[in-house]
CSV table of C-alpha atoms in Angstrom, one decimal:
chain,number,residue,atom,x,y,z
A,20,MET,CA,104.0,87.4,92.2
A,21,LYS,CA,106.3,88.0,94.7
A,22,ASP,CA,103.6,88.7,97.1
A,23,LEU,CA,106.2,92.1,99.0
A,24,PHE,CA,102.7,93.6,100.2
A,25,GLY,CA,101.8,90.3,102.1
A,26,LYS,CA,105.4,90.2,103.1
A,27,ALA,CA,105.1,92.9,104.8
A,28,ILE,CA,102.3,92.7,106.8
A,29,LEU,CA,103.9,88.8,107.9
A,30,ASP,CA,106.9,90.8,109.4
A,31,PHE,CA,104.9,93.4,111.1
A,32,GLN,CA,103.0,91.1,112.2
A,33,THR,CA,105.4,88.2,113.5
A,34,ASN,CA,108.3,91.2,114.4
A,35,ASN,CA,110.1,90.4,111.7
A,36,SER,CA,111.9,93.9,110.6
A,37,PRO,CA,109.2,94.9,109.7
A,38,GLU,CA,110.7,98.1,106.9
A,39,ASP,CA,108.3,100.8,105.2
A,40,LEU,CA,106.7,100.1,101.8
A,41,VAL,CA,107.9,102.1,98.5
A,42,THR,CA,104.8,102.2,96.8
A,43,GLU,CA,106.0,104.4,92.5
A,44,THR,CA,102.9,104.8,89.6
A,45,ASN,CA,103.1,106.5,86.9
A,46,ILE,CA,102.1,109.7,87.4
A,47,SER,CA,103.4,109.8,90.3
A,48,GLU,CA,107.6,109.6,91.9
A,49,ALA,CA,108.0,107.2,95.1
A,50,ASP,CA,106.6,106.9,98.2
A,51,ASP,CA,107.1,105.6,101.4
A,52,MET,CA,104.1,103.9,103.2
A,53,SER,CA,104.5,102.6,106.9
A,54,VAL,CA,102.9,99.3,107.1
A,55,ALA,CA,101.7,99.8,110.1
A,56,TYR,CA,99.2,102.2,109.5
A,57,LEU,CA,97.1,98.9,108.0
A,58,PHE,CA,97.7,97.1,111.0
A,59,ARG,CA,95.3,100.6,112.4
A,60,ASN,CA,92.1,100.0,115.2
A,61,TYR,CA,88.2,101.8,115.0
A,62,ASN,CA,89.6,104.4,116.2
A,63,ASP,CA,92.2,105.0,113.8
A,64,MET,CA,90.7,104.5,110.6
A,65,PRO,CA,88.7,107.9,108.9
A,66,LYS,CA,85.8,109.0,108.4
A,67,LEU,CA,84.9,106.6,105.6
A,68,GLU,CA,85.8,103.5,106.6
A,69,LYS,CA,84.6,104.4,110.2
A,70,GLU,CA,81.6,105.0,109.0
A,71,ALA,CA,82.1,101.4,106.5
A,72,MET,CA,82.5,100.5,109.6
A,73,GLN,CA,78.8,101.1,111.5
A,74,LEU,CA,76.8,100.6,108.0
A,75,SER,CA,77.5,97.1,108.0
A,76,LYS,CA,75.3,94.2,108.7
A,77,GLY,CA,74.4,90.6,109.0
A,78,LYS,CA,77.0,88.0,107.7
A,79,ILE,CA,79.7,90.3,105.8
A,80,LEU,CA,82.3,89.9,103.2
A,81,ASP,CA,86.0,91.6,103.9
A,82,VAL,CA,88.1,91.6,100.1
A,83,GLY,CA,90.8,92.8,99.4
A,84,CYS,CA,91.0,92.3,103.2
A,85,GLY,CA,95.3,92.5,103.5
A,86,ALA,CA,95.8,93.2,107.0
A,87,GLY,CA,92.8,92.1,108.3
A,88,SER,CA,92.2,95.5,110.3
A,89,HIS,CA,88.4,95.9,109.5
A,90,SER,CA,87.6,92.3,109.8
A,91,LEU,CA,89.1,91.8,112.8
A,92,TYR,CA,87.1,95.0,114.3
A,93,LEU,CA,83.7,93.7,113.3
A,94,GLN,CA,84.2,90.7,114.4
A,95,GLU,CA,84.7,91.6,117.1
A,96,LYS,CA,81.4,93.1,117.5
A,97,GLY,CA,79.8,90.1,117.3
A,98,PHE,CA,79.9,89.8,113.2
A,99,GLU,CA,79.7,86.5,110.9
A,100,VAL,CA,83.4,87.5,108.5
A,101,THR,CA,84.5,85.5,105.9
A,102,ALA,CA,88.1,87.9,105.3
A,103,ILE,CA,89.6,87.0,101.1
A,104,ASP,CA,92.8,88.2,100.3
A,105,ILE,CA,95.1,87.3,97.1
A,106,SER,CA,98.1,87.5,99.6
A,107,GLU,CA,98.6,84.3,101.2
A,108,ASN,CA,101.0,86.1,102.9
A,109,ALA,CA,98.9,88.1,104.4
A,110,ILE,CA,96.2,86.2,105.5
A,111,LYS,CA,98.9,84.4,107.5
A,112,ALA,CA,98.6,87.9,109.4
A,113,CYS,CA,95.1,87.6,109.4
A,114,LYS,CA,95.2,84.5,111.5
A,115,LEU,CA,97.5,85.3,113.8
A,116,ARG,CA,95.8,88.7,114.5
A,117,GLY,CA,93.1,86.1,115.4
A,118,LEU,CA,90.4,86.1,112.7
A,119,GLN,CA,88.6,82.9,112.0
A,120,ASN,CA,86.9,83.2,109.1
A,121,ALA,CA,90.4,84.3,106.5
A,122,ARG,CA,90.9,82.5,103.3
A,123,VAL,CA,93.5,83.3,100.0
A,124,GLN,CA,91.2,84.2,97.5
A,125,ASN,CA,91.2,85.6,94.2
A,126,LEU,CA,87.7,87.2,93.6
A,127,LEU,CA,87.3,86.9,90.4
A,128,GLU,CA,88.0,83.0,91.3
A,129,VAL,CA,85.1,82.0,93.3
A,130,SER,CA,83.6,79.0,91.8
A,131,THR,CA,79.9,79.4,90.6
A,132,ASP,CA,79.3,76.1,91.0
A,133,THR,CA,78.4,75.2,94.2
A,134,SER,CA,80.1,71.7,94.3
A,135,GLU,CA,83.0,73.3,93.5
A,136,SER,CA,83.2,75.8,96.4
A,137,GLU,CA,81.9,76.6,99.9
A,138,LEU,CA,82.7,80.7,99.3
A,139,ALA,CA,80.0,80.6,95.9
A,140,LYS,CA,77.0,78.6,97.7
A,141,GLN,CA,77.3,81.7,100.6
A,142,LYS,CA,75.4,85.1,99.9
A,143,PHE,CA,76.4,88.3,101.6
A,144,ASP,CA,74.6,91.1,102.9
A,145,THR,CA,77.5,93.5,103.7
A,146,ILE,CA,80.5,93.6,101.0
A,147,LEU,CA,83.3,95.9,101.7
A,148,LEU,CA,85.9,96.6,99.3
A,149,LEU,CA,87.6,99.3,101.6
A,150,MET,CA,91.3,100.8,100.6
A,151,ASN,CA,90.4,101.9,97.4
A,152,GLY,CA,88.1,99.4,97.2
A,153,THR,CA,88.3,100.0,92.8
A,154,GLY,CA,91.6,99.1,92.8
A,155,ILE,CA,91.0,95.4,92.5
A,156,PHE,CA,89.1,95.9,89.3
A,157,GLY,CA,92.9,96.9,87.4
A,158,THR,CA,90.6,99.3,84.3
A,159,LEU,CA,87.6,100.7,84.2
A,160,SER,CA,87.1,97.7,80.9
A,161,GLU,CA,86.7,94.6,83.4
A,162,THR,CA,84.7,96.7,85.7
A,163,SER,CA,81.7,94.7,84.9
A,164,LYS,CA,83.1,91.7,85.1
A,165,TYR,CA,83.6,91.7,88.9
A,166,LEU,CA,80.6,94.0,89.2
A,167,GLN,CA,79.2,91.2,88.1
A,168,LYS,CA,81.1,89.0,90.3
A,169,LEU,CA,80.0,90.7,93.3
A,170,LYS,CA,76.6,90.7,92.4
A,171,SER,CA,76.6,87.0,92.1
A,172,LEU,CA,77.7,87.0,96.2
A,173,LEU,CA,74.8,89.8,98.1
A,174,SER,CA,72.1,88.6,99.1
A,175,PRO,CA,68.5,90.4,97.9
A,176,ASN,CA,69.1,92.8,100.2
A,177,GLY,CA,72.6,93.4,100.2
A,178,GLN,CA,74.8,96.2,99.4
A,179,ILE,CA,78.8,96.2,98.8
A,180,LEU,CA,80.7,99.5,100.6
A,181,ILE,CA,82.7,100.2,98.5
A,182,ASP,CA,85.4,103.7,99.0
A,183,SER,CA,87.5,105.0,96.0
A,184,SER,CA,89.0,108.9,95.1
A,185,ASP,CA,88.5,111.2,92.3
A,186,ILE,CA,92.7,111.8,91.2
A,187,ILE,CA,91.6,114.5,88.7
A,188,TYR,CA,93.3,117.0,90.9
A,189,MET,CA,97.0,114.7,90.4
A,190,PHE,CA,96.8,116.1,86.5
A,191,ASP,CA,97.9,119.9,85.4
A,192,GLU,CA,95.4,122.0,84.7
A,193,ASN,CA,94.7,124.6,81.9
A,194,ASP,CA,94.2,127.6,81.6
A,195,ASP,CA,90.0,127.2,80.4
A,196,GLY,CA,89.4,124.4,83.2
A,197,CYS,CA,90.4,121.7,81.7
A,198,PHE,CA,93.2,119.1,82.5
A,199,SER,CA,95.9,117.1,80.5
A,200,VAL,CA,94.1,113.6,80.8
A,201,PRO,CA,95.4,110.9,78.8
A,202,ALA,CA,93.8,110.3,75.3
A,203,ASP,CA,93.5,106.6,75.5
A,204,HIS,CA,93.0,105.7,78.6
A,205,TYR,CA,91.2,106.3,81.1
A,206,TYR,CA,92.3,109.2,84.0
A,207,GLY,CA,92.1,106.8,87.3
A,208,GLU,CA,93.8,103.8,85.5
A,209,LEU,CA,97.1,103.4,86.9
A,210,ILE,CA,100.4,101.5,86.8
A,211,PHE,CA,101.8,100.5,90.5
A,212,THR,CA,104.8,99.7,92.2
A,213,ILE,CA,105.5,98.1,95.1
A,214,SER,CA,108.9,97.7,96.7
A,215,TYR,CA,110.1,96.0,99.7
A,216,LYS,CA,113.6,94.7,101.6
A,217,GLY,CA,115.0,95.6,97.6
A,218,LYS,CA,113.0,93.5,96.1
A,219,THR,CA,110.3,95.4,93.4
A,220,GLU,CA,107.4,93.3,92.4
A,221,GLU,CA,105.9,92.9,88.3
A,222,PRO,CA,103.8,96.2,87.9
A,223,PHE,CA,99.7,96.4,88.2
A,224,THR,CA,96.9,97.8,87.4
A,225,TRP,CA,95.1,100.0,89.8
A,226,LEU,CA,92.5,101.8,89.2
A,227,TYR,CA,90.5,104.6,90.9
A,228,LEU,CA,86.9,105.8,89.5
A,229,ASP,CA,85.6,109.0,90.2
A,230,TYR,CA,81.6,108.2,91.9
A,231,ASN,CA,80.2,109.0,88.3
A,232,THR,CA,81.9,106.8,86.9
A,233,LEU,CA,81.5,104.4,89.5
A,234,GLN,CA,77.9,104.9,89.8
A,235,ASN,CA,77.5,105.3,86.3
A,236,ALA,CA,79.3,101.1,86.0
A,237,ALA,CA,77.0,100.7,88.9
A,238,TYR,CA,74.3,100.7,86.8
A,239,ALA,CA,74.9,99.4,84.0
A,240,ASN,CA,75.2,96.1,86.2
A,241,GLY,CA,72.0,96.2,87.3
A,242,PHE,CA,73.2,98.1,90.9
A,243,GLN,CA,71.8,101.7,93.0
A,244,CYS,CA,74.2,103.8,93.9
A,245,GLU,CA,74.3,106.4,96.6
A,246,LEU,CA,77.4,108.9,97.2
A,247,ILE,CA,77.6,108.4,101.8
A,248,LEU,CA,79.7,109.7,102.3
A,249,GLU,CA,82.2,112.8,100.9
A,250,GLY,CA,86.3,112.6,102.6
A,251,GLU,CA,89.0,115.7,102.5
A,252,HIS,CA,91.5,114.4,100.2
A,253,PHE,CA,88.7,114.0,96.7
A,254,ASP,CA,87.4,110.7,98.5
A,255,TYR,CA,84.5,109.1,98.6
A,256,LEU,CA,82.0,106.5,99.8
A,257,ALA,CA,79.9,104.8,98.0
A,258,ARG,CA,76.7,102.1,98.5
A,259,LEU,CA,75.4,99.3,95.7
A,260,THR,CA,72.3,98.0,96.2
A,261,LEU,CA,71.0,96.0,93.9
């Protein structure tokens, strides 16, 4: 992994001639993404993220924290926040921004052996997965593996706040109202490619889940699932509890 996403974040934080990221998927053309958006404050967050911030409680784990904007807001509110991301460069930027507990960590690699992992010893009251939090699951078939890992880190009365979008609107609809979706895989499984400053990352899978599919996966893994809020672009915020 070239960590181009993290490189863009670190460049912006250190004023090292940052440029836009270019993202492309197997069903959409290349699109520019401003890195500055990742550094937004609370007032500039979409309503789903604002709602997640207001619902957060207790000891918090921010999974896939990126530039750390959500964690910073909650830290400033006095919460104990642990922010994790697989990007070393992004975590460097988070620390430069003042996050007190940010670490390079793959969620699935949090050890269940408490003698090996300080993080595995902890239980969290709120686990955040935002900016299409289902994306890290990669594919629908991997979703249960991630949900079980999240369950192991959640306190008995804790909550997982997660957002995603139903991207069915991106597919053609025929005259009888049916959509031309792939026959061999769930339509929310996309292949993403990121480019930055003339370099291109290896393609990776990224999952968008419609709410009903997330709810079914949650139930199958021992969670209750509640639709908290719907956005303006087929997006939603959900809460998973035990």
